[in-house]
């Protein structure tokens, strides 16, 4: 089984076994990369949580929160941002399950719906940030909230971008596969890597759901 | 779990959709460093204009210098974006949004590839090397300025404000450089070769990390025209929030470099875990690769805290939040906590790769296996883990409940145990060996000598009474220079002299190399050892004047520093003469190493290995005549077993 396959424009010949090895390595790297991305995001958000609890417990000059709950960030906006993000996460997870079941229309629909839901969350988060009932430096709470909103915008953009690239790639691959007479549940390298990528996106989205709920409780509930 | 690599029955078919060849473009349309500069300047100008449009009418966004911080931060941010756009780092992320796959990078053997966005890990390694050297010499010139000012206790060449700007710029640039000094050039170049891989896991991410590194260099340089920053490299609040525009360069620069560090670590972790060749079990992974793995874990997990802390600082200075403003509900100690939560792992980000190089080199020049290989690797991960639990020792003098000091004193002293493991492993390798005193070995031994002093004084400093006594003095400064310059930079030079024949096919002049070593070793110690004494005599850091009775030691240190600087010129001359102007061809394996990287042709082919090698042994069986060869690069892959990640099985059709 050392039949050589040319891979233009590279200079070398690659055997089937080598290609299988590289494919497994690429799948594994996607798995590990996703978990690392989650780890990186955890440390970033943990820094924000540390700031929140550090300033809250220190309550420097009694300025953790000037006016109490009445002047906190609007709960309705916060709940809506969280709800849209949770919906995006649920849709992404559902989409991956549909993909594994070979129900491609449902995957595509759920995927685009997830992107739309994420974009709505993003728009609302930006709108909320520009319509706050307090100025950024009013107190410790206000500062942490601005930090959270900024980081949330970045994280949502990242998550929505990932999901969007998946559904966009799907459209291209679908045409290619149709021409070859194959499908997404096949063992073809492109299909396997696509599924690994979709799995990774779903894992990251689940992390996003946890972060959204956790910080919603911090900033709107307690 | 081990499984075989026989080809799956299902047709692989089916190649992955073939990457489209890059369209041919005329030279003036190709993306390279020139287009990056043009777009960076355009982005900078656009950011400045936009910042003034957005916030020009709000006097409260002006900092102490009356500058519009929003405009400065936006100009730096958009400048970096333009830089990445111009070099081509964003081509693929944009194309992905339209469902397109990567365009196959055409093989480019010309020297111009070093000025482009390249996904070849070897090119990225060389790019990093020159980037690190540029960082090092820029910051080194600033060090010369510091030592010149300290020649006289009361007669001054520069004012106190300029002095602290130079000190801050020197420290920040050196720290940024040192974070990537080994991981960037040697990690990227050598790790795939050492583990038998043809590529890294995420080559575009790897390349982006380098171009962020260069962007960070340019951003931190802009601090000088913006008036510098008065905080030193640690950026402490409340000075941070009061400082002029140079502080924005510090915050944005550290954030940009931090992103690059995260990406570099991210890529190397995935590469080491998943791209090891068949037979390259964890017990056969070279010690250097272990050190890069431990360092990459720290890069990926500790640096997000720095980036977040920097974001809070930028928000304080632009959006007028109050994270670090005591008077409005924030706390300057919050910065100290966040900064050092990154900052102390950062110390090991700098130290561990140095030990990796030394542990890799010692067996070659002693012709002995690494002594206690498993202890060395366990020590590296012990250090990495414990480094997350010691940061509060930087706050012994400020911002900590005194009752908490013993706990952090204990954790800090605990970290000396795995560090000691690593050190003893190197000494065990040297024990009763017939040492060849070649240039790389001399630098490795120099590193061990210097790090001993740096490490032992570090144990002193972990004790609260000592720390309280010498905190903020030249004693601390001497300690970390012994650790970083005496440790990391000596190890880096050991690595440069050792692996240059592999990278270039050319060899340094050994006599000049030895002169370089002895000058650097002697004058390094003459420069920094007196600083311990100065510190104990009470000379504080970052102050440009001092008591008259300390002048002799300061002058001795300054003159030694000039000679130390000159020793680097010997290296530069050696490099230019024997590598560039009059190349001296190197033998294929000049040191007689068993390392897998030396089994590839020189220069290393584009795909590293004609066949993915089959690893059969670790690379440390020196002086064992009947030992199996390290690898057979001619065997076809199906003959052996290899480790496979669990994820791959989960996705198996």
PDB file of N, CA, C and O in Angstrom, chain A residues 103-145:
ATOM      1  N   UNK A 103     -28.797  14.601   7.900  1.00  0.00           N
ATOM      2  CA  UNK A 103     -29.946  15.435   7.484  1.00  0.00           C
ATOM      3  C   UNK A 103     -29.404  16.834   7.177  1.00  0.00           C
ATOM      4  O   UNK A 103     -29.391  17.734   8.015  1.00  0.00           O
ATOM      5  N   UNK A 104     -28.983  16.956   5.933  1.00  0.00           N
ATOM      6  CA  UNK A 104     -28.184  18.116   5.562  1.00  0.00           C
ATOM      7  C   UNK A 104     -28.989  19.408   5.461  1.00  0.00           C
ATOM      8  O   UNK A 104     -28.484  20.487   5.777  1.00  0.00           O
ATOM      9  N   UNK A 105     -30.216  19.305   5.029  1.00  0.00           N
ATOM     10  CA  UNK A 105     -31.038  20.518   4.937  1.00  0.00           C
ATOM     11  C   UNK A 105     -31.256  21.099   6.338  1.00  0.00           C
ATOM     12  O   UNK A 105     -31.154  22.312   6.557  1.00  0.00           O
ATOM     13  N   UNK A 106     -31.516  20.182   7.289  1.00  0.00           N
ATOM     14  CA  UNK A 106     -31.740  20.643   8.671  1.00  0.00           C
ATOM     15  C   UNK A 106     -30.463  21.252   9.244  1.00  0.00           C
ATOM     16  O   UNK A 106     -30.495  22.240   9.961  1.00  0.00           O
ATOM     17  N   UNK A 107     -29.329  20.625   8.926  1.00  0.00           N
ATOM     18  CA  UNK A 107     -28.038  21.174   9.389  1.00  0.00           C
ATOM     19  C   UNK A 107     -27.856  22.586   8.850  1.00  0.00           C
ATOM     20  O   UNK A 107     -27.506  23.508   9.587  1.00  0.00           O
ATOM     21  N   UNK A 108     -28.123  22.733   7.563  1.00  0.00           N
ATOM     22  CA  UNK A 108     -27.890  24.026   6.945  1.00  0.00           C
ATOM     23  C   UNK A 108     -28.826  25.089   7.536  1.00  0.00           C
ATOM     24  O   UNK A 108     -28.410  26.204   7.853  1.00  0.00           O
ATOM     25  N   UNK A 109     -30.073  24.709   7.711  1.00  0.00           N
ATOM     26  CA  UNK A 109     -31.049  25.645   8.257  1.00  0.00           C
ATOM     27  C   UNK A 109     -30.684  26.048   9.679  1.00  0.00           C
ATOM     28  O   UNK A 109     -30.657  27.240  10.023  1.00  0.00           O
ATOM     29  N   UNK A 110     -30.387  25.024  10.480  1.00  0.00           N
ATOM     30  CA  UNK A 110     -30.028  25.326  11.873  1.00  0.00           C
ATOM     31  C   UNK A 110     -28.744  26.141  11.932  1.00  0.00           C
ATOM     32  O   UNK A 110     -28.598  27.040  12.771  1.00  0.00           O
ATOM     33  N   UNK A 111     -27.804  25.847  11.044  1.00  0.00           N
ATOM     34  CA  UNK A 111     -26.539  26.574  11.025  1.00  0.00           C
ATOM     35  C   UNK A 111     -26.738  28.047  10.724  1.00  0.00           C
ATOM     36  O   UNK A 111     -26.222  28.924  11.432  1.00  0.00           O
ATOM     37  N   UNK A 112     -27.489  28.351   9.669  1.00  0.00           N
ATOM     38  CA  UNK A 112     -27.729  29.756   9.330  1.00  0.00           C
ATOM     39  C   UNK A 112     -28.563  30.443  10.414  1.00  0.00           C
ATOM     40  O   UNK A 112     -28.346  31.619  10.723  1.00  0.00           O
ATOM     41  N   UNK A 113     -29.520  29.705  10.993  1.00  0.00           N
ATOM     42  CA  UNK A 113     -30.323  30.294  12.075  1.00  0.00           C
ATOM     43  C   UNK A 113     -29.437  30.631  13.268  1.00  0.00           C
ATOM     44  O   UNK A 113     -29.620  31.666  13.932  1.00  0.00           O
ATOM     45  N   UNK A 114     -28.465  29.782  13.524  1.00  0.00           N
ATOM     46  CA  UNK A 114     -27.528  30.041  14.615  1.00  0.00           C
ATOM     47  C   UNK A 114     -26.733  31.321  14.351  1.00  0.00           C
ATOM     48  O   UNK A 114     -26.525  32.149  15.247  1.00  0.00           O
ATOM     49  N   UNK A 115     -26.284  31.461  13.101  1.00  0.00           N
ATOM     50  CA  UNK A 115     -25.534  32.680  12.749  1.00  0.00           C
ATOM     51  C   UNK A 115     -26.422  33.904  12.963  1.00  0.00           C
ATOM     52  O   UNK A 115     -25.999  34.911  13.555  1.00  0.00           O
ATOM     53  N   UNK A 116     -27.666  33.811  12.516  1.00  0.00           N
ATOM     54  CA  UNK A 116     -28.587  34.946  12.638  1.00  0.00           C
ATOM     55  C   UNK A 116     -28.825  35.285  14.110  1.00  0.00           C
ATOM     56  O   UNK A 116     -28.782  36.461  14.519  1.00  0.00           O
ATOM     57  N   UNK A 117     -29.031  34.254  14.904  1.00  0.00           N
ATOM     58  CA  UNK A 117     -29.274  34.470  16.327  1.00  0.00           C
ATOM     59  C   UNK A 117     -28.051  35.106  16.994  1.00  0.00           C
ATOM     60  O   UNK A 117     -28.168  36.031  17.811  1.00  0.00           O
ATOM     61  N   UNK A 118     -26.875  34.629  16.618  1.00  0.00           N
ATOM     62  CA  UNK A 118     -25.647  35.211  17.161  1.00  0.00           C
ATOM     63  C   UNK A 118     -25.499  36.666  16.757  1.00  0.00           C
ATOM     64  O   UNK A 118     -25.086  37.514  17.563  1.00  0.00           O
ATOM     65  N   UNK A 119     -25.850  36.974  15.520  1.00  0.00           N
ATOM     66  CA  UNK A 119     -25.743  38.365  15.067  1.00  0.00           C
ATOM     67  C   UNK A 119     -26.715  39.263  15.826  1.00  0.00           C
ATOM     68  O   UNK A 119     -26.396  40.418  16.150  1.00  0.00           O
ATOM     69  N   UNK A 120     -27.902  38.730  16.109  1.00  0.00           N
ATOM     70  CA  UNK A 120     -28.866  39.516  16.894  1.00  0.00           C
ATOM     71  C   UNK A 120     -28.318  39.784  18.296  1.00  0.00           C
ATOM     72  O   UNK A 120     -28.444  40.901  18.825  1.00  0.00           O
ATOM     73  N   UNK A 121     -27.718  38.745  18.889  1.00  0.00           N
ATOM     74  CA  UNK A 121     -27.111  38.933  20.214  1.00  0.00           C
ATOM     75  C   UNK A 121     -26.022  39.992  20.148  1.00  0.00           C
ATOM     76  O   UNK A 121     -25.919  40.858  21.025  1.00  0.00           O
ATOM     77  N   UNK A 122     -25.237  39.936  19.089  1.00  0.00           N
ATOM     78  CA  UNK A 122     -24.144  40.896  18.929  1.00  0.00           C
ATOM     79  C   UNK A 122     -24.702  42.326  18.797  1.00  0.00           C
ATOM     80  O   UNK A 122     -24.224  43.256  19.474  1.00  0.00           O
ATOM     81  N   UNK A 123     -25.702  42.475  17.945  1.00  0.00           N
ATOM     82  CA  UNK A 123     -26.293  43.796  17.749  1.00  0.00           C
ATOM     83  C   UNK A 123     -26.874  44.346  19.042  1.00  0.00           C
ATOM     84  O   UNK A 123     -26.672  45.522  19.393  1.00  0.00           O
ATOM     85  N   UNK A 124     -27.556  43.476  19.776  1.00  0.00           N
ATOM     86  CA  UNK A 124     -28.158  43.930  21.040  1.00  0.00           C
ATOM     87  C   UNK A 124     -27.090  44.307  22.063  1.00  0.00           C
ATOM     88  O   UNK A 124     -27.244  45.284  22.803  1.00  0.00           O
ATOM     89  N   UNK A 125     -26.009  43.529  22.073  1.00  0.00           N
ATOM     90  CA  UNK A 125     -24.943  43.827  23.037  1.00  0.00           C
ATOM     91  C   UNK A 125     -24.308  45.183  22.730  1.00  0.00           C
ATOM     92  O   UNK A 125     -24.038  45.970  23.632  1.00  0.00           O
ATOM     93  N   UNK A 126     -24.116  45.454  21.452  1.00  0.00           N
ATOM     94  CA  UNK A 126     -23.545  46.757  21.074  1.00  0.00           C
ATOM     95  C   UNK A 126     -24.536  47.872  21.415  1.00  0.00           C
ATOM     96  O   UNK A 126     -24.163  48.921  21.962  1.00  0.00           O
ATOM     97  N   UNK A 127     -25.801  47.636  21.120  1.00  0.00           N
ATOM     98  CA  UNK A 127     -26.822  48.648  21.407  1.00  0.00           C
ATOM     99  C   UNK A 127     -26.877  48.931  22.912  1.00  0.00           C
ATOM    100  O   UNK A 127     -26.928  50.090  23.338  1.00  0.00           O
ATOM    101  N   UNK A 128     -26.854  47.870  23.695  1.00  0.00           N
ATOM    102  CA  UNK A 128     -26.899  48.046  25.147  1.00  0.00           C
ATOM    103  C   UNK A 128     -25.696  48.853  25.631  1.00  0.00           C
ATOM    104  O   UNK A 128     -25.820  49.752  26.474  1.00  0.00           O
ATOM    105  N   UNK A 129     -24.543  48.549  25.055  1.00  0.00           N
ATOM    106  CA  UNK A 129     -23.316  49.232  25.476  1.00  0.00           C
ATOM    107  C   UNK A 129     -23.388  50.728  25.206  1.00  0.00           C
ATOM    108  O   UNK A 129     -22.809  51.539  25.943  1.00  0.00           O
ATOM    109  N   UNK A 130     -24.120  51.097  24.153  1.00  0.00           N
ATOM    110  CA  UNK A 130     -24.196  52.528  23.816  1.00  0.00           C
ATOM    111  C   UNK A 130     -25.395  53.208  24.465  1.00  0.00           C
ATOM    112  O   UNK A 130     -25.622  54.398  24.247  1.00  0.00           O
ATOM    113  N   UNK A 131     -26.161  52.466  25.241  1.00  0.00           N
ATOM    114  CA  UNK A 131     -27.352  53.049  25.877  1.00  0.00           C
ATOM    115  C   UNK A 131     -27.438  52.683  27.352  1.00  0.00           C
ATOM    116  O   UNK A 131     -28.489  52.267  27.842  1.00  0.00           O
ATOM    117  N   UNK A 132     -26.345  52.843  28.042  1.00  0.00           N
ATOM    118  CA  UNK A 132     -26.329  52.472  29.451  1.00  0.00           C
ATOM    119  C   UNK A 132     -26.797  53.643  30.324  1.00  0.00           C
ATOM    120  O   UNK A 132     -26.554  54.804  29.983  1.00  0.00           O
ATOM    121  N   UNK A 133     -27.431  53.344  31.453  1.00  0.00           N
ATOM    122  CA  UNK A 133     -27.885  54.422  32.343  1.00  0.00           C
ATOM    123  C   UNK A 133     -26.775  54.923  33.274  1.00  0.00           C
ATOM    124  O   UNK A 133     -27.066  55.559  34.271  1.00  0.00           O
ATOM    125  N   UNK A 134     -25.554  54.589  32.976  1.00  0.00           N
ATOM    126  CA  UNK A 134     -24.447  55.079  33.804  1.00  0.00           C
ATOM    127  C   UNK A 134     -23.248  55.314  32.891  1.00  0.00           C
ATOM    128  O   UNK A 134     -23.177  54.775  31.786  1.00  0.00           O
ATOM    129  N   UNK A 135     -22.322  56.138  33.355  1.00  0.00           N
ATOM    130  CA  UNK A 135     -21.106  56.336  32.568  1.00  0.00           C
ATOM    131  C   UNK A 135     -20.048  55.321  33.003  1.00  0.00           C
ATOM    132  O   UNK A 135     -20.104  54.806  34.129  1.00  0.00           O
ATOM    133  N   UNK A 136     -19.107  55.019  32.125  1.00  0.00           N
ATOM    134  CA  UNK A 136     -18.215  53.878  32.366  1.00  0.00           C
ATOM    135  C   UNK A 136     -17.437  53.940  33.676  1.00  0.00           C
ATOM    136  O   UNK A 136     -17.203  52.903  34.297  1.00  0.00           O
ATOM    137  N   UNK A 137     -17.038  55.137  34.082  1.00  0.00           N
ATOM    138  CA  UNK A 137     -16.197  55.210  35.272  1.00  0.00           C
ATOM    139  C   UNK A 137     -16.963  55.553  36.527  1.00  0.00           C
ATOM    140  O   UNK A 137     -16.380  56.004  37.514  1.00  0.00           O
ATOM    141  N   UNK A 138     -18.283  55.302  36.534  1.00  0.00           N
ATOM    142  CA  UNK A 138     -19.059  55.691  37.706  1.00  0.00           C
ATOM    143  C   UNK A 138     -18.589  54.960  38.965  1.00  0.00           C
ATOM    144  O   UNK A 138     -18.451  55.563  40.029  1.00  0.00           O
ATOM    145  N   UNK A 139     -18.339  53.673  38.819  1.00  0.00           N
ATOM    146  CA  UNK A 139     -17.931  52.874  39.980  1.00  0.00           C
ATOM    147  C   UNK A 139     -17.324  51.549  39.498  1.00  0.00           C
ATOM    148  O   UNK A 139     -17.146  51.338  38.288  1.00  0.00           O
ATOM    149  N   UNK A 140     -17.028  50.679  40.436  1.00  0.00           N
ATOM    150  CA  UNK A 140     -16.413  49.401  40.085  1.00  0.00           C
ATOM    151  C   UNK A 140     -17.321  48.548  39.218  1.00  0.00           C
ATOM    152  O   UNK A 140     -16.873  47.936  38.233  1.00  0.00           O
ATOM    153  N   UNK A 141     -18.609  48.532  39.567  1.00  0.00           N
ATOM    154  CA  UNK A 141     -19.564  47.734  38.794  1.00  0.00           C
ATOM    155  C   UNK A 141     -19.599  48.207  37.348  1.00  0.00           C
ATOM    156  O   UNK A 141     -19.559  47.399  36.405  1.00  0.00           O
ATOM    157  N   UNK A 142     -19.701  49.518  37.166  1.00  0.00           N
ATOM    158  CA  UNK A 142     -19.802  50.065  35.811  1.00  0.00           C
ATOM    159  C   UNK A 142     -18.563  49.677  34.991  1.00  0.00           C
ATOM    160  O   UNK A 142     -18.683  49.287  33.820  1.00  0.00           O
ATOM    161  N   UNK A 143     -17.401  49.765  35.611  1.00  0.00           N
ATOM    162  CA  UNK A 143     -16.168  49.426  34.888  1.00  0.00           C
ATOM    163  C   UNK A 143     -16.186  47.957  34.468  1.00  0.00           C
ATOM    164  O   UNK A 143     -15.890  47.629  33.312  1.00  0.00           O
ATOM    165  N   UNK A 144     -16.528  47.097  35.430  1.00  0.00           N
ATOM    166  CA  UNK A 144     -16.550  45.664  35.100  1.00  0.00           C
ATOM    167  C   UNK A 144     -17.580  45.368  34.024  1.00  0.00           C
ATOM    168  O   UNK A 144     -17.356  44.516  33.146  1.00  0.00           O
ATOM    169  N   UNK A 145     -18.702  46.084  34.074  1.00  0.00           N
ATOM    170  CA  UNK A 145     -19.724  45.825  33.061  1.00  0.00           C
ATOM    171  C   UNK A 145     -19.212  46.209  31.670  1.00  0.00           C
ATOM    172  O   UNK A 145     -19.433  45.476  30.696  1.00  0.00           O
TER     173      UNK A 145
END
